[in-house]
Amino acid sequence: MGLTPRLWLLEPPTLPLLALTVESAANSDSQYFLSRLLAPGSQLHNLIFPELSQPPPHLTPLASYTGHPGSSLGMSVEDGGVPGLGRPRQARWTLMLLLSTAMYGAHAPLLALCHVDGRVPFRPSSAVLLTELTKLLLCALSLLVGWQAWPQGTPPWRQAAPFALSALLYGANNNLVIYLQRYMDPSTYQVLSNLKIGSTALFYCLCLRHRLSARQGLALLLLMAAGACYAAGGLQDPGTTLPGPPSAAATSPMPLHITPLGLLLLILYCLISGLSSVYTELLLKRQRLPLALQNLFLYTFGVLLNLGLHAGGGPGPGLLEGFSGWAALVVLSQALNGLLMSAVMKHGSSITRLFVVSCSLVVNAVLSAALLRLQLTAAFFLATLLIGLAVRLYYGSR
């Protein structure tokens, strides 16, 4: 009698669980499959499979099994991929990360080029709404033209509901950024907001049950230090002796301050930022749906939420009033970057996203120096060194 393993990936409201049952049957394929799950050379392995050393010739090795998205059996592209992926897919993954880093870094300089008389001529809520709408249209287009296959059978509309929470968390975070400016100066916000790296790592370990090694934990601490170092003085306006973020250096110096309410809101902002990222990653990996369809769910809720926020924002410029070519480029780049980030979180992780955002500081500084005539300081080079060390520590340990 042989042994047939039956493998289920259970999906309770928390995380996928692995359940294995063994039943009697005469099947050499299933014997080999189970033998790969057991530790080769162990007493249990030798007791059950004394004669089985090579797989049946027609059986796909377990190493090529990628598993359920989010399960421990699968290997993400971030982990180096599974055998047989080949260089083309690794090259596409690297290109996607580089493009996302460039788009993140270009956001602030492009936004500065939109300024008219020292201010943004359009409503920020208009830019956010148009960005969400652009992402929604691109996802719908990819499904309509067949770039991604529509799932067979009844459309899984019930699986759209969890994305409402993702949209709500992202919307709350975007609005918290605005309110935070009332209770602290921009430089303090830029430095302390790097605490969201720690909160993301915390939720990543708690919710996804991933354990970070000591080297990886140190890498994330270096990443936080790099962000704080850059925010405190990575760029300097040639017309002032005060180093700091471009927005702070270009205006008259504002004294550093933060109120108790501001500190509480900042902690809430960092917690929501980490939770929204990890929760969205969990949804993207748990559901057996095309990424474009998942994004369609997410951005539908995002459009509805931001439409309500825009309509309830009171009188102001119209939806497209004040938009220029630079503003349109900002909207398009942010929409494309949002789609890239969803792919990173589905096939990589929220930690990968943190490294992309941190590495984008280098792009931001270089573009600011080239386009806005800002000067790079010693703090920028120190931040760049810390980011490089963090990347080496985190990914070099694999």
Short mmCIF file of C-alpha atoms in Angstrom, two decimals:
data_model
loop_
_atom_site.label_atom_id
_atom_site.label_comp_id
_atom_site.label_asym_id
_atom_site.label_seq_id
_atom_site.Cartn_x
_atom_site.Cartn_y
_atom_site.Cartn_z
CA MET A 1 0.00 0.00 0.00
CA GLY A 2 1.21 3.49 -0.83
CA LEU A 3 0.52 6.84 0.72
CA THR A 4 -1.44 9.63 -0.98
CA PRO A 5 -1.02 13.10 0.51
CA ARG A 6 -3.83 15.55 0.09
CA LEU A 7 -2.79 19.16 0.39
CA TRP A 8 -5.19 21.96 1.25
CA LEU A 9 -4.44 25.65 1.65
CA LEU A 10 -7.06 26.88 4.07
CA GLU A 11 -8.07 30.52 4.08
CA PRO A 12 -9.56 31.65 7.39
CA PRO A 13 -9.91 35.37 8.03
CA THR A 14 -6.29 35.58 9.19
CA LEU A 15 -3.63 33.75 7.18
CA PRO A 16 -3.41 30.74 4.84
CA LEU A 17 -2.81 27.55 6.80
CA LEU A 18 -1.30 24.34 5.55
CA ALA A 19 -3.14 21.09 6.26
CA LEU A 20 -1.82 17.71 5.20
CA THR A 21 -3.62 14.38 5.46
CA VAL A 22 -2.26 11.02 4.48
CA GLU A 23 -4.49 8.25 3.19
CA SER A 24 -3.79 4.75 1.93
CA ALA A 25 -3.43 4.26 -1.80
CA ALA A 26 -1.06 2.74 -4.33
CA ASN A 27 0.51 5.71 -6.10
CA SER A 28 4.24 6.23 -6.58
CA ASP A 29 3.74 9.90 -7.51
CA SER A 30 2.07 10.68 -4.21
CA GLN A 31 4.71 8.69 -2.34
CA TYR A 32 7.41 10.84 -3.84
CA PHE A 33 5.49 14.04 -3.17
CA LEU A 34 5.12 13.19 0.50
CA SER A 35 8.74 12.05 0.73
CA ARG A 36 9.81 15.54 -0.36
CA LEU A 37 7.68 17.08 2.39
CA LEU A 38 9.36 14.89 4.99
CA ALA A 39 12.97 15.48 5.90
CA PRO A 40 15.17 13.22 3.73
CA GLY A 41 17.34 10.97 5.86
CA SER A 42 15.08 11.09 8.90
CA GLN A 43 13.97 7.89 10.61
CA LEU A 44 10.37 8.51 9.59
CA HIS A 45 11.42 9.08 5.97
CA ASN A 46 13.52 5.89 5.84
CA LEU A 47 10.78 3.89 7.55
CA ILE A 48 8.06 4.87 5.07
CA PHE A 49 10.15 5.15 1.89
CA PRO A 50 13.03 2.67 2.18
CA GLU A 51 13.12 1.98 -1.55
CA LEU A 52 12.22 5.37 -3.05
CA SER A 53 15.23 7.49 -3.95
CA GLN A 54 14.40 8.95 -7.37
CA PRO A 55 11.19 10.63 -8.52
CA PRO A 56 9.01 9.10 -11.22
CA PRO A 57 10.22 10.52 -14.55
CA HIS A 58 6.92 12.29 -15.33
CA LEU A 59 6.57 14.04 -11.93
CA THR A 60 7.39 17.73 -11.56
CA PRO A 61 9.86 18.24 -8.70
CA LEU A 62 8.52 19.99 -5.62
CA ALA A 63 11.12 22.73 -6.04
CA SER A 64 9.17 24.08 -9.00
CA TYR A 65 5.93 24.25 -7.04
CA THR A 66 5.33 27.92 -6.29
CA GLY A 67 2.51 27.34 -3.82
CA HIS A 68 -0.47 29.48 -2.97
CA PRO A 69 0.26 33.20 -2.99
CA GLY A 70 1.31 34.08 0.50
CA SER A 71 1.99 30.52 1.64
CA SER A 72 5.32 29.42 3.01
CA LEU A 73 5.68 26.85 0.22
CA GLY A 74 5.86 29.51 -2.46
CA MET A 75 8.89 31.63 -3.22
CA SER A 76 8.43 35.21 -4.33
CA VAL A 77 10.53 36.88 -6.97
CA GLU A 78 11.93 38.96 -4.15
CA ASP A 79 13.43 35.83 -2.59
CA GLY A 80 15.38 35.12 -5.74
CA GLY A 81 12.59 33.27 -7.50
CA VAL A 82 12.07 29.56 -7.91
CA PRO A 83 14.25 27.39 -10.12
CA GLY A 84 13.29 27.70 -13.75
CA LEU A 85 12.09 31.30 -13.66
CA GLY A 86 15.04 32.32 -15.79
CA ARG A 87 16.72 35.65 -16.22
CA PRO A 88 13.98 37.42 -18.22
CA ARG A 89 11.57 37.45 -15.29
CA GLN A 90 14.32 38.53 -12.90
CA ALA A 91 15.22 41.32 -15.32
CA ARG A 92 11.58 42.49 -15.48
CA TRP A 93 11.41 42.47 -11.69
CA THR A 94 14.56 44.60 -11.43
CA LEU A 95 13.31 47.00 -14.10
CA MET A 96 10.00 47.37 -12.28
CA LEU A 97 11.77 48.25 -9.02
CA LEU A 98 14.00 50.78 -10.77
CA LEU A 99 11.02 52.44 -12.49
CA SER A 100 9.11 52.66 -9.23
CA THR A 101 12.12 54.15 -7.47
CA ALA A 102 12.51 56.75 -10.21
CA MET A 103 8.81 57.69 -10.10
CA TYR A 104 8.80 58.02 -6.33
CA GLY A 105 11.90 60.20 -6.47
CA ALA A 106 10.57 62.40 -9.26
CA HIS A 107 7.27 63.20 -7.51
CA ALA A 108 8.43 66.13 -5.34
CA PRO A 109 10.57 67.82 -8.07
CA LEU A 110 7.73 67.51 -10.61
CA LEU A 111 5.31 68.95 -8.08
CA ALA A 112 7.68 71.88 -7.51
CA LEU A 113 7.72 72.55 -11.27
CA CYS A 114 3.92 72.95 -11.11
CA HIS A 115 4.18 75.92 -8.73
CA VAL A 116 2.82 79.26 -9.83
CA ASP A 117 3.86 82.23 -7.67
CA GLY A 118 5.24 79.85 -5.08
CA ARG A 119 2.17 77.68 -4.65
CA VAL A 120 0.39 74.73 -6.25
CA PRO A 121 -2.31 76.17 -8.54
CA PHE A 122 -4.72 73.23 -8.26
CA ARG A 123 -6.51 71.52 -5.39
CA PRO A 124 -4.53 68.60 -3.94
CA SER A 125 -7.77 66.60 -3.69
CA SER A 126 -8.19 67.01 -7.45
CA ALA A 127 -4.77 65.48 -8.11
CA VAL A 128 -5.47 62.54 -5.78
CA LEU A 129 -8.90 61.91 -7.32
CA LEU A 130 -7.55 62.04 -10.88
CA THR A 131 -4.70 59.71 -9.93
CA GLU A 132 -7.11 57.15 -8.51
CA LEU A 133 -9.35 57.48 -11.54
CA THR A 134 -6.39 56.98 -13.91
CA LYS A 135 -5.36 53.80 -12.07
CA LEU A 136 -8.93 52.52 -12.24
CA LEU A 137 -9.14 53.13 -16.00
CA LEU A 138 -5.78 51.46 -16.65
CA CYS A 139 -6.87 48.37 -14.70
CA ALA A 140 -10.16 48.19 -16.58
CA LEU A 141 -8.32 48.59 -19.88
CA SER A 142 -5.90 45.75 -19.09
CA LEU A 143 -8.84 43.42 -18.41
CA LEU A 144 -10.83 44.51 -21.46
CA VAL A 145 -8.00 44.07 -23.96
CA GLY A 146 -6.94 40.76 -22.42
CA TRP A 147 -3.59 41.75 -20.94
CA GLN A 148 -4.76 39.85 -17.87
CA ALA A 149 -7.30 37.05 -18.04
CA TRP A 150 -10.72 37.52 -16.50
CA PRO A 151 -11.43 34.72 -13.98
CA GLN A 152 -13.71 31.97 -15.25
CA GLY A 153 -17.18 31.47 -13.84
CA THR A 154 -19.16 33.95 -11.79
CA PRO A 155 -17.32 37.25 -11.17
CA PRO A 156 -16.00 37.14 -7.58
CA TRP A 157 -17.64 40.37 -6.48
CA ARG A 158 -17.76 39.22 -2.86
CA GLN A 159 -13.98 39.37 -2.76
CA ALA A 160 -14.14 43.10 -3.48
CA ALA A 161 -15.48 44.03 -0.04
CA PRO A 162 -12.17 43.67 1.89
CA PHE A 163 -10.57 46.28 -0.37
CA ALA A 164 -12.93 48.91 1.04
CA LEU A 165 -10.89 48.84 4.25
CA SER A 166 -7.68 49.30 2.28
CA ALA A 167 -9.12 52.36 0.53
CA LEU A 168 -10.33 53.74 3.85
CA LEU A 169 -6.93 53.29 5.50
CA TYR A 170 -5.12 54.94 2.59
CA GLY A 171 -7.63 57.80 2.56
CA ALA A 172 -7.27 58.36 6.30
CA ASN A 173 -3.48 58.44 5.98
CA ASN A 174 -3.55 60.96 3.12
CA ASN A 175 -5.72 63.30 5.15
CA LEU A 176 -3.65 62.85 8.32
CA VAL A 177 -0.63 64.17 6.44
CA ILE A 178 -2.49 67.44 5.88
CA TYR A 179 -3.67 67.79 9.48
CA LEU A 180 -0.22 66.97 10.87
CA GLN A 181 1.17 70.20 9.40
CA ARG A 182 -0.96 72.19 11.85
CA TYR A 183 0.71 70.71 14.91
CA MET A 184 4.38 70.52 13.88
CA ASP A 185 6.83 72.10 11.48
CA PRO A 186 7.62 70.39 8.15
CA SER A 187 11.17 69.40 9.18
CA THR A 188 9.96 67.63 12.32
CA TYR A 189 7.33 65.82 10.29
CA GLN A 190 9.89 64.74 7.66
CA VAL A 191 12.18 63.28 10.33
CA LEU A 192 9.62 61.59 12.58
CA SER A 193 7.51 60.18 9.75
CA ASN A 194 10.30 57.67 9.15
CA LEU A 195 8.93 55.79 12.14
CA LYS A 196 6.44 54.25 9.69
CA ILE A 197 9.30 51.98 8.59
CA GLY A 198 9.28 50.45 12.06
CA SER A 199 5.49 50.18 12.19
CA THR A 200 5.40 48.46 8.78
CA ALA A 201 8.01 45.95 9.91
CA LEU A 202 6.05 45.34 13.12
CA PHE A 203 2.78 44.58 11.29
CA TYR A 204 4.70 42.56 8.70
CA CYS A 205 5.95 40.24 11.44
CA LEU A 206 2.69 40.11 13.41
CA CYS A 207 0.16 39.77 10.58
CA LEU A 208 2.12 37.78 8.02
CA ARG A 209 4.03 35.70 10.57
CA HIS A 210 7.40 36.51 9.04
CA ARG A 211 10.44 36.57 11.28
CA LEU A 212 13.20 39.05 10.60
CA SER A 213 16.77 38.12 11.40
CA ALA A 214 19.01 40.37 13.48
CA ARG A 215 20.74 41.58 10.31
CA GLN A 216 17.44 42.44 8.67
CA GLY A 217 16.25 44.25 11.78
CA LEU A 218 19.46 46.28 11.81
CA ALA A 219 18.98 47.03 8.11
CA LEU A 220 15.54 48.53 8.79
CA LEU A 221 16.97 50.64 11.63
CA LEU A 222 19.60 51.95 9.22
CA LEU A 223 16.84 52.70 6.75
CA MET A 224 15.01 54.78 9.36
CA ALA A 225 18.23 56.60 10.23
CA ALA A 226 18.89 57.32 6.56
CA GLY A 227 15.44 58.82 6.07
CA ALA A 228 15.75 60.98 9.17
CA CYS A 229 19.25 62.11 8.16
CA TYR A 230 18.12 63.09 4.67
CA ALA A 231 15.00 64.88 5.93
CA ALA A 232 16.99 66.84 8.49
CA GLY A 233 19.49 68.26 6.04
CA GLY A 234 20.00 66.38 2.79
CA LEU A 235 19.34 69.41 0.57
CA GLN A 236 20.14 73.08 0.97
CA ASP A 237 18.98 76.20 -0.83
CA PRO A 238 22.03 78.15 -2.06
CA GLY A 239 20.34 81.34 -0.86
CA THR A 240 20.17 80.24 2.78
CA THR A 241 22.54 78.71 5.29
CA LEU A 242 19.82 76.50 6.74
CA PRO A 243 19.95 72.93 5.42
CA GLY A 244 16.71 71.03 5.27
CA PRO A 245 13.99 69.75 2.99
CA PRO A 246 13.43 71.85 -0.16
CA SER A 247 10.07 73.09 1.05
CA ALA A 248 11.57 74.23 4.33
CA ALA A 249 14.78 75.67 2.99
CA ALA A 250 13.12 77.74 0.29
CA THR A 251 11.10 79.75 2.77
CA SER A 252 11.91 81.64 5.95
CA PRO A 253 13.14 79.40 8.78
CA MET A 254 10.38 77.93 10.94
CA PRO A 255 11.26 76.99 14.51
CA LEU A 256 11.18 73.29 15.29
CA HIS A 257 8.08 72.42 17.28
CA ILE A 258 5.58 69.65 17.88
CA THR A 259 2.53 69.66 20.14
CA PRO A 260 1.36 66.67 22.23
CA LEU A 261 -1.63 66.29 19.88
CA GLY A 262 0.72 66.41 16.93
CA LEU A 263 2.85 63.62 18.41
CA LEU A 264 -0.27 61.50 18.97
CA LEU A 265 -1.44 62.08 15.39
CA LEU A 266 2.03 61.24 14.08
CA ILE A 267 2.03 57.90 15.93
CA LEU A 268 -1.45 57.21 14.54
CA TYR A 269 -0.23 58.13 11.04
CA CYS A 270 2.71 55.70 11.28
CA LEU A 271 0.51 52.88 12.59
CA ILE A 272 -2.10 53.35 9.86
CA SER A 273 0.63 53.55 7.21
CA GLY A 274 2.13 50.23 8.30
CA LEU A 275 -1.25 48.53 8.73
CA SER A 276 -2.57 49.67 5.33
CA SER A 277 0.52 48.39 3.54
CA VAL A 278 0.59 44.98 5.23
CA TYR A 279 -3.19 44.51 5.06
CA THR A 280 -3.21 45.24 1.33
CA GLU A 281 -0.30 42.83 0.79
CA LEU A 282 -2.23 40.14 2.66
CA LEU A 283 -5.31 40.64 0.46
CA LEU A 284 -3.32 40.62 -2.78
CA LYS A 285 -1.58 37.37 -1.88
CA ARG A 286 -4.52 35.49 -0.37
CA GLN A 287 -6.93 35.91 -3.25
CA ARG A 288 -6.56 33.76 -6.36
CA LEU A 289 -7.48 36.63 -8.66
CA PRO A 290 -5.66 38.54 -11.40
CA LEU A 291 -3.81 41.56 -10.04
CA ALA A 292 -5.67 43.88 -12.42
CA LEU A 293 -9.02 42.74 -11.03
CA GLN A 294 -7.82 43.21 -7.45
CA ASN A 295 -6.64 46.70 -8.34
CA LEU A 296 -9.99 47.35 -9.98
CA PHE A 297 -11.69 46.59 -6.66
CA LEU A 298 -9.25 48.71 -4.67
CA TYR A 299 -9.33 51.77 -6.92
CA THR A 300 -13.11 51.68 -7.31
CA PHE A 301 -13.38 52.24 -3.58
CA GLY A 302 -10.54 54.75 -3.79
CA VAL A 303 -12.33 56.81 -6.43
CA LEU A 304 -15.60 56.80 -4.48
CA LEU A 305 -13.85 57.82 -1.26
CA ASN A 306 -11.79 60.61 -2.83
CA LEU A 307 -14.77 61.83 -4.81
CA GLY A 308 -16.63 62.30 -1.54
CA LEU A 309 -13.65 64.05 0.05
CA HIS A 310 -13.27 66.34 -2.95
CA ALA A 311 -16.96 67.23 -3.01
CA GLY A 312 -16.98 67.86 0.74
CA GLY A 313 -13.86 69.99 0.68
CA GLY A 314 -15.76 73.24 0.29
CA PRO A 315 -15.41 75.89 -2.40
CA GLY A 316 -12.21 76.05 -4.39
CA PRO A 317 -10.77 75.59 -7.86
CA GLY A 318 -12.56 73.20 -10.22
CA LEU A 319 -11.46 69.64 -10.83
CA LEU A 320 -9.11 70.53 -13.71
CA GLU A 321 -8.54 74.18 -12.88
CA GLY A 322 -4.86 75.09 -12.65
CA PHE A 323 -3.65 71.91 -14.30
CA SER A 324 -0.66 72.14 -16.64
CA GLY A 325 1.46 69.67 -18.55
CA TRP A 326 3.63 69.16 -15.46
CA ALA A 327 0.55 68.48 -13.33
CA ALA A 328 -0.71 65.91 -15.83
CA LEU A 329 2.71 64.24 -15.72
CA VAL A 330 2.49 64.13 -11.91
CA VAL A 331 -0.90 62.40 -12.08
CA LEU A 332 0.20 59.90 -14.73
CA SER A 333 3.48 59.03 -12.98
CA GLN A 334 1.74 58.52 -9.64
CA ALA A 335 -0.92 56.33 -11.27
CA LEU A 336 1.69 54.13 -12.95
CA ASN A 337 3.72 53.97 -9.77
CA GLY A 338 0.66 52.86 -7.81
CA LEU A 339 0.17 49.96 -10.22
CA LEU A 340 3.85 49.04 -9.96
CA MET A 341 3.65 49.10 -6.17
CA SER A 342 0.69 46.73 -6.17
CA ALA A 343 2.78 44.27 -8.22
CA VAL A 344 5.68 44.69 -5.80
CA MET A 345 3.44 43.92 -2.84
CA LYS A 346 1.80 40.92 -4.52
CA HIS A 347 5.03 39.31 -5.71
CA GLY A 348 7.43 40.87 -3.21
CA SER A 349 6.52 42.36 0.15
CA SER A 350 5.79 45.54 2.07
CA ILE A 351 9.44 45.55 3.12
CA THR A 352 10.46 45.75 -0.53
CA ARG A 353 8.23 48.79 -0.83
CA LEU A 354 10.06 50.43 2.09
CA PHE A 355 13.38 49.97 0.34
CA VAL A 356 11.98 51.38 -2.91
CA VAL A 357 10.72 54.49 -1.11
CA SER A 358 14.02 54.94 0.74
CA CYS A 359 16.12 54.50 -2.39
CA SER A 360 13.93 57.08 -4.13
CA LEU A 361 15.42 59.72 -1.79
CA VAL A 362 18.60 59.53 -3.86
CA VAL A 363 16.65 60.15 -7.07
CA ASN A 364 14.74 62.96 -5.38
CA ALA A 365 17.95 64.68 -4.29
CA VAL A 366 19.66 64.40 -7.67
CA LEU A 367 16.62 65.72 -9.55
CA SER A 368 16.15 68.53 -7.03
CA ALA A 369 19.78 69.55 -7.47
CA ALA A 370 19.49 69.45 -11.27
CA LEU A 371 16.03 71.02 -11.74
CA LEU A 372 15.57 73.21 -8.67
CA ARG A 373 19.22 74.30 -8.18
CA LEU A 374 19.40 72.92 -4.66
CA GLN A 375 22.72 71.85 -3.17
CA LEU A 376 23.53 68.39 -1.89
CA THR A 377 24.95 68.36 1.64
CA ALA A 378 27.07 65.94 3.63
CA ALA A 379 23.86 64.62 5.19
CA PHE A 380 22.71 63.45 1.75
CA PHE A 381 25.87 61.40 1.20
CA LEU A 382 25.59 59.95 4.71
CA ALA A 383 21.96 58.99 4.02
CA THR A 384 22.98 57.38 0.72
CA LEU A 385 25.68 55.36 2.49
CA LEU A 386 23.20 54.20 5.14
CA ILE A 387 20.69 53.13 2.47
CA GLY A 388 23.38 51.14 0.66
CA LEU A 389 24.40 49.42 3.90
CA ALA A 390 20.75 48.66 4.69
CA VAL A 391 20.18 47.05 1.28
CA ARG A 392 23.33 44.99 1.67
CA LEU A 393 22.42 43.84 5.18
CA TYR A 394 18.81 42.95 4.39
CA TYR A 395 19.17 41.24 1.01
CA GLY A 396 22.77 40.11 1.34
CA SER A 397 21.82 37.72 4.15
CA ARG A 398 19.70 35.56 1.81
#
